[in-house]
Amino acid sequence: MEILYLGIVFLVIIAILWMKKPLFMAIGGGIIATVLLFRVPFADAVSVFARQTIAADTINVLLSFYFVTFLQKMLEHRSRLREAQRSFDCLLRNRRLNAALSSAILGLLPSAAVMTICADMVDTTCGEYLDKKEKMVVSCYYRHIPEMFLPTFSAVLLALTLSGVNAGLFVLSMLPMVLAACLLAYLFYLRKIPAWMPPLEHPVNRKQEGLNLVKNLWSLIAVVLIIITFNLSVCMATPIVIAVNYVVDRFRAKEIPGLLKESAEPVLLVNMYLIMLFKGIITYTGVVSLLPDFFGQFPIPITMAFGLIFFFGTIVSGSQAMIALCLPMALAAIPQGGLPLLVMLMCVTWGAMQISPTHVCSFVAARYYQTSLGDLVVRATPMVVLFSIVAYGYSMLLGMFL
């Protein structure tokens, strides 16, 4: 019955989004439906919301978004992003590569605020060749490619810690799936864009443009390097770079109040907060732990069953919650699975996050393009399902050689 309730909760969210209502109303409706259907006592619900409000992951998400948005506003005030896009265009002269690489490179920075920068670059590069809903999918999809396999992201690091798999071997094994993900987006969307771009009126000094690219994006690169080198969070690394950029770009004290105000985007911050509350109340119900028994009823291989568990569980509760809850269970149930099993589960988890309502970046992209989360889900689901099928087949092939 709890699984049925879970399905109803998501139907409520989908129905509200289908009616073109704001995301905060959809997530709020999902929270109310969860409390009512699972009969969560009022006192317990208040306690869950209070704990989730002060939880480290909630505070980290909100602060990270604010700090990166602040840095983004600084870059915009000095036309850094516009100049970086111009350098990308000069160096590559290929719309398809520009759209994919600019998003993937910026995706190295683990913050939802970067989604706005990616969306702007994809919007400029693709022009009228893709509609705004297609551009939304392209920017959001490619922006998250690094999150699939790099151990600098918390979900990957958690999975490697729980499984004990060597990080280098995992990254190498994931590379074919990274290429597969890029190829799928190309076949679905990027091939609609002409690769050719009009010739420039002047010769391109590639060395100079490369230096200009670094000059304009050094602050974002610095945040990534600080995170990797010193193992700091985004909300700790970004203020350091902001302070340095204040000096480098010669900001004046009177500019700061305006930047502080511009960086506080109430709608986005409220949506993020509600998503974290939804994640907390779903976890409280314990419904995710019932998924193994539910899928175990079907006459399918146990590896496929866990693939389905991770897929639907990630859509419900997010990647980190699913990895923490079910990865130890999967490794214990399939002790011979090893690296191939981990590769498959992480690919499926990554794919499911692209259509999960708990994914903050999705509604940031939807807001930028003035569309809805439902538009993204409808267009991304075929790619995600196909990618998950390819991942399952790849894991079987990988298991034959390991």
XYZ file of C-alpha atoms in Angstrom:
402
model
C 0.000 0.000 0.000
C 2.890 2.359 0.809
C 4.216 1.960 -2.756
C 0.789 2.932 -4.067
C 0.818 5.996 -1.818
C 4.227 6.909 -3.194
C 2.864 6.714 -6.730
C -0.046 8.966 -5.767
C 2.343 11.529 -4.265
C 4.200 11.790 -7.546
C 0.977 11.928 -9.516
C 0.014 14.929 -7.385
C 3.306 16.656 -8.211
C 2.992 15.827 -11.915
C -0.640 16.980 -12.043
C 0.174 20.350 -10.464
C 3.086 20.862 -12.860
C 0.878 19.804 -15.792
C -1.530 22.580 -14.801
C 1.415 24.998 -15.319
C 1.548 25.904 -11.644
C 4.852 27.032 -10.032
C 7.243 24.407 -8.724
C 6.812 25.501 -5.094
C 3.109 24.655 -5.373
C 3.887 21.231 -6.859
C 6.458 20.344 -4.201
C 4.214 21.781 -1.491
C 1.379 19.607 -2.786
C 3.695 16.590 -2.711
C 4.630 17.316 0.907
C 0.988 17.656 1.961
C 0.029 14.468 0.074
C 2.882 12.579 1.760
C 1.855 13.697 5.243
C -1.808 12.814 4.624
C -1.369 9.516 2.769
C 1.321 8.136 5.085
C -0.575 9.486 8.109
C 2.432 11.260 9.522
C 1.488 12.718 12.933
C 1.489 16.508 12.921
C 4.115 16.674 15.675
C 6.377 14.258 13.800
C 5.988 16.226 10.550
C 6.919 19.459 12.320
C 9.918 17.708 13.885
C 11.074 16.349 10.498
C 10.753 19.771 8.877
C 12.618 21.419 11.750
C 15.474 18.906 11.579
C 15.657 19.182 7.806
C 15.691 22.983 8.028
C 18.828 22.996 10.176
C 20.386 19.929 8.527
C 23.854 20.403 7.083
C 22.799 19.413 3.561
C 19.970 21.988 3.511
C 22.152 24.819 4.776
C 24.957 23.793 2.421
C 22.649 23.788 -0.620
C 21.198 27.224 0.157
C 24.520 28.868 1.035
C 26.294 27.301 -1.944
C 23.637 28.599 -4.295
C 23.801 32.091 -2.830
C 27.606 32.315 -2.905
C 27.933 30.998 -6.454
C 25.137 33.318 -7.597
C 27.048 36.195 -5.991
C 30.209 35.186 -7.882
C 28.181 34.887 -11.074
C 26.832 38.423 -10.608
C 30.390 39.684 -10.145
C 31.392 38.036 -13.428
C 28.372 39.502 -15.191
C 29.166 43.007 -13.911
C 32.600 42.747 -15.533
C 31.308 40.980 -18.701
C 33.466 37.936 -17.922
C 30.892 35.375 -19.028
C 30.188 37.149 -22.298
C 33.911 37.271 -23.064
C 34.313 33.589 -22.150
C 31.520 32.660 -24.558
C 33.200 34.715 -27.290
C 36.474 32.850 -26.713
C 34.686 29.501 -26.870
C 33.202 30.530 -30.212
C 36.575 31.659 -31.569
C 38.444 28.543 -30.455
C 36.003 25.835 -31.503
C 33.936 27.318 -34.326
C 31.505 24.459 -33.793
C 28.076 25.046 -32.288
C 27.659 21.454 -31.153
C 30.972 21.320 -29.306
C 30.388 24.754 -27.831
C 27.021 23.759 -26.404
C 28.299 20.484 -24.946
C 31.770 21.468 -23.736
C 30.891 24.816 -22.202
C 28.191 23.156 -20.065
C 30.339 20.145 -19.146
C 33.344 22.281 -18.175
C 31.244 24.567 -15.991
C 29.604 21.448 -14.600
C 32.855 20.709 -12.787
C 31.666 23.216 -10.206
C 29.177 21.392 -7.928
C 26.596 24.112 -7.425
C 23.107 24.604 -8.836
C 23.863 28.293 -9.411
C 26.220 27.334 -12.256
C 23.158 26.031 -14.107
C 22.193 29.597 -14.985
C 25.608 30.219 -16.542
C 25.391 26.999 -18.566
C 21.879 27.831 -19.728
C 22.976 31.271 -20.887
C 25.895 29.829 -22.891
C 23.746 27.133 -24.516
C 21.042 29.683 -25.274
C 23.554 31.923 -27.043
C 25.246 29.068 -28.924
C 22.119 27.258 -30.134
C 20.209 30.378 -31.126
C 17.031 29.573 -33.024
C 18.108 26.077 -34.068
C 16.584 24.579 -30.890
C 13.473 25.743 -29.087
C 13.744 26.813 -25.466
C 12.577 23.440 -24.128
C 15.219 21.593 -26.118
C 17.895 24.050 -25.023
C 16.827 23.489 -21.432
C 17.416 19.738 -21.754
C 20.787 20.175 -23.506
C 22.156 22.625 -20.945
C 20.943 20.635 -17.933
C 22.020 17.255 -19.336
C 25.566 18.186 -20.382
C 26.120 20.291 -17.270
C 25.802 17.108 -15.193
C 28.097 14.838 -17.207
C 31.024 15.300 -14.732
C 28.765 14.263 -11.836
C 28.483 10.806 -13.355
C 32.024 9.675 -12.653
C 34.303 12.237 -10.971
C 35.123 11.491 -7.298
C 35.057 15.222 -6.526
C 31.259 14.952 -6.344
C 29.732 13.800 -3.072
C 27.515 11.048 -4.542
C 30.432 9.400 -6.361
C 32.714 9.780 -3.334
C 30.072 8.201 -1.088
C 29.620 5.256 -3.471
C 33.370 4.650 -3.702
C 33.685 4.801 0.085
C 30.854 2.316 0.654
C 31.973 -0.098 -2.082
C 35.734 0.063 -1.551
C 36.270 0.177 -5.336
C 39.444 1.888 -6.541
C 38.628 5.431 -7.677
C 40.966 5.377 -10.685
C 39.588 2.063 -11.940
C 36.040 3.336 -11.473
C 36.727 6.503 -13.471
C 38.325 4.529 -16.318
C 35.431 2.070 -16.383
C 32.914 4.911 -16.539
C 34.486 6.640 -19.539
C 32.617 4.537 -22.162
C 29.338 5.450 -20.447
C 30.329 9.115 -20.403
C 30.801 8.892 -24.166
C 27.479 7.055 -24.485
C 25.684 9.808 -22.559
C 27.226 12.494 -24.777
C 26.321 10.559 -27.911
C 22.692 10.114 -26.870
C 22.205 13.841 -26.325
C 23.868 14.451 -29.671
C 21.498 12.058 -31.463
C 18.412 13.446 -29.754
C 19.204 17.162 -29.912
C 22.637 18.453 -30.874
C 22.564 17.013 -34.384
C 19.740 19.474 -35.113
C 22.251 22.282 -34.714
C 24.508 23.026 -37.697
C 28.096 22.406 -36.625
C 29.316 25.095 -38.989
C 29.603 28.668 -37.795
C 30.154 31.707 -40.033
C 33.861 32.480 -40.595
C 35.288 35.278 -38.508
C 36.332 38.487 -40.177
C 39.787 38.275 -38.636
C 42.306 35.449 -38.019
C 41.981 33.693 -34.647
C 44.943 33.881 -32.304
C 44.303 30.572 -30.528
C 46.883 31.165 -27.834
C 45.446 34.565 -27.034
C 41.868 33.279 -27.001
C 42.888 30.376 -24.765
C 44.467 32.795 -22.306
C 41.398 35.016 -22.530
C 39.176 32.034 -21.696
C 41.227 31.265 -18.590
C 41.326 34.972 -17.676
C 37.553 35.231 -17.724
C 36.777 31.884 -16.073
C 39.690 31.723 -13.622
C 37.386 32.323 -10.644
C 35.186 29.301 -11.432
C 38.283 27.190 -12.134
C 39.768 28.341 -8.824
C 36.682 27.240 -6.886
C 36.932 23.752 -8.422
C 40.668 23.476 -7.707
C 40.229 24.596 -4.095
C 37.467 22.015 -3.598
C 39.619 19.236 -5.073
C 42.937 20.233 -3.482
C 41.811 21.144 0.012
C 38.638 19.054 0.224
C 36.500 22.080 1.058
C 32.795 22.510 0.360
C 31.440 24.974 -2.196
C 30.162 27.290 0.535
C 33.677 27.454 1.994
C 35.673 27.664 -1.242
C 33.526 30.235 -3.054
C 33.824 33.079 -0.492
C 37.613 32.791 -0.741
C 37.479 33.279 -4.498
C 34.922 36.082 -4.137
C 37.341 37.949 -1.848
C 40.204 37.546 -4.335
C 38.004 38.508 -7.284
C 36.909 41.646 -5.425
C 40.530 42.817 -5.598
C 41.381 41.443 -9.058
C 38.363 42.986 -10.788
C 38.647 46.192 -8.743
C 35.181 46.235 -7.274
C 34.233 49.228 -5.166
C 32.563 48.997 -1.771
C 29.461 50.798 -3.059
C 28.864 47.974 -5.589
C 28.552 45.268 -2.950
C 25.047 46.110 -1.580
C 23.644 45.819 -5.107
C 25.378 42.467 -5.641
C 24.115 41.175 -2.297
C 20.568 42.071 -3.252
C 20.794 40.674 -6.820
C 22.193 37.360 -5.558
C 19.237 36.706 -3.264
C 16.631 35.136 -5.552
C 13.692 34.324 -3.228
C 11.786 32.061 -5.632
C 14.778 29.806 -6.271
C 15.814 29.680 -2.618
C 12.266 28.830 -1.478
C 11.989 26.107 -4.117
C 15.279 24.601 -2.986
C 14.178 24.693 0.623
C 10.889 22.948 -0.167
C 12.713 20.255 -2.152
C 14.871 19.540 0.894
C 11.750 19.322 3.087
C 10.151 16.929 0.585
C 13.284 14.789 0.603
C 13.235 14.726 4.421
C 9.573 13.693 4.773
C 9.899 10.984 2.094
C 12.935 9.563 3.910
C 11.003 9.646 7.190
C 8.182 7.488 5.772
C 10.653 4.663 5.093
C 8.993 3.894 1.769
C 12.361 3.757 -0.019
C 13.386 0.741 2.064
C 10.310 -1.116 0.757
C 11.397 -0.909 -2.870
C 13.661 -4.024 -2.768
C 10.763 -6.239 -1.596
C 8.456 -4.679 -4.175
C 10.734 -5.298 -7.152
C 11.759 -8.686 -5.748
C 8.278 -9.960 -6.581
C 8.933 -9.795 -10.314
C 10.613 -12.643 -12.263
C 13.672 -10.646 -13.299
C 17.407 -11.032 -12.534
C 18.444 -9.576 -9.180
C 20.884 -7.191 -10.889
C 18.067 -5.757 -12.985
C 15.876 -5.553 -9.891
C 18.452 -3.409 -8.107
C 18.815 -1.297 -11.242
C 15.073 -0.568 -11.068
C 15.273 0.055 -7.326
C 18.039 2.619 -7.797
C 16.258 4.231 -10.754
C 12.909 4.791 -9.065
C 14.435 5.306 -5.629
C 16.655 8.108 -6.948
C 13.700 9.821 -8.586
C 11.960 9.717 -5.209
C 14.729 10.605 -2.769
C 17.778 11.797 -4.737
C 21.115 10.151 -5.471
C 22.880 10.540 -2.139
C 19.976 9.183 -0.099
C 19.592 6.221 -2.444
C 23.307 5.387 -2.439
C 23.486 5.588 1.343
C 20.334 3.503 1.862
C 20.610 0.813 -0.792
C 24.181 0.462 -2.078
C 25.320 -1.623 0.934
C 22.212 -3.765 0.431
C 22.996 -4.297 -3.272
C 26.636 -5.175 -2.608
C 25.598 -7.679 0.074
C 22.916 -9.256 -2.137
C 25.280 -9.538 -5.140
C 28.743 -10.077 -3.587
C 30.240 -11.028 -6.936
C 28.962 -7.810 -8.546
C 32.032 -5.687 -7.796
C 32.979 -2.902 -10.188
C 30.484 -3.810 -12.971
C 27.587 -3.642 -10.517
C 28.775 -0.302 -9.138
C 29.158 1.137 -12.644
C 25.625 0.100 -13.588
C 24.040 1.416 -10.401
C 25.868 4.743 -10.599
C 24.878 5.204 -14.248
C 21.242 4.435 -13.471
C 21.350 6.759 -10.461
C 22.855 9.571 -12.551
C 20.232 9.118 -15.254
C 17.348 9.098 -12.769
C 18.593 12.343 -11.193
C 18.088 14.103 -14.520
C 14.312 13.615 -14.177
C 13.980 13.742 -10.389
C 11.902 16.506 -8.762
C 14.500 16.554 -5.975
C 17.123 17.812 -8.448
C 17.640 21.513 -7.780
C 19.353 22.253 -11.120
C 16.320 21.120 -13.098
C 14.031 23.860 -11.877
C 16.851 26.441 -12.142
C 17.123 25.554 -15.852
C 13.328 25.567 -16.218
C 13.121 29.009 -14.648
C 15.853 30.412 -16.902
C 14.076 29.222 -20.055
C 10.640 30.111 -18.634
C 9.309 26.592 -19.058
C 8.381 23.911 -16.505
C 10.034 20.964 -14.840
C 7.494 18.776 -16.630
C 8.802 19.956 -20.010
C 12.297 18.856 -19.023
C 11.133 15.469 -17.713
C 9.135 14.694 -20.868
C 12.100 15.457 -23.152
C 14.835 13.917 -21.011
C 13.086 10.648 -20.088
C 13.643 8.838 -23.435
C 17.392 9.598 -23.250
C 17.568 8.580 -19.603
C 15.739 5.281 -20.135
C 17.876 4.403 -23.163
C 21.036 5.362 -21.277
C 20.029 3.109 -18.355
C 19.439 0.175 -20.728
C 22.863 0.729 -22.307
C 24.405 0.900 -18.817
C 22.875 -2.451 -17.888
C 24.236 -4.052 -21.041
C 27.659 -2.453 -20.535
C 27.846 -3.791 -16.968
C 27.116 -7.318 -18.221
C 29.890 -6.940 -20.816
C 32.262 -5.484 -18.229
C 31.548 -8.405 -15.923
C 32.764 -10.834 -18.598
C 36.236 -9.295 -18.498
C 36.627 -8.636 -14.765
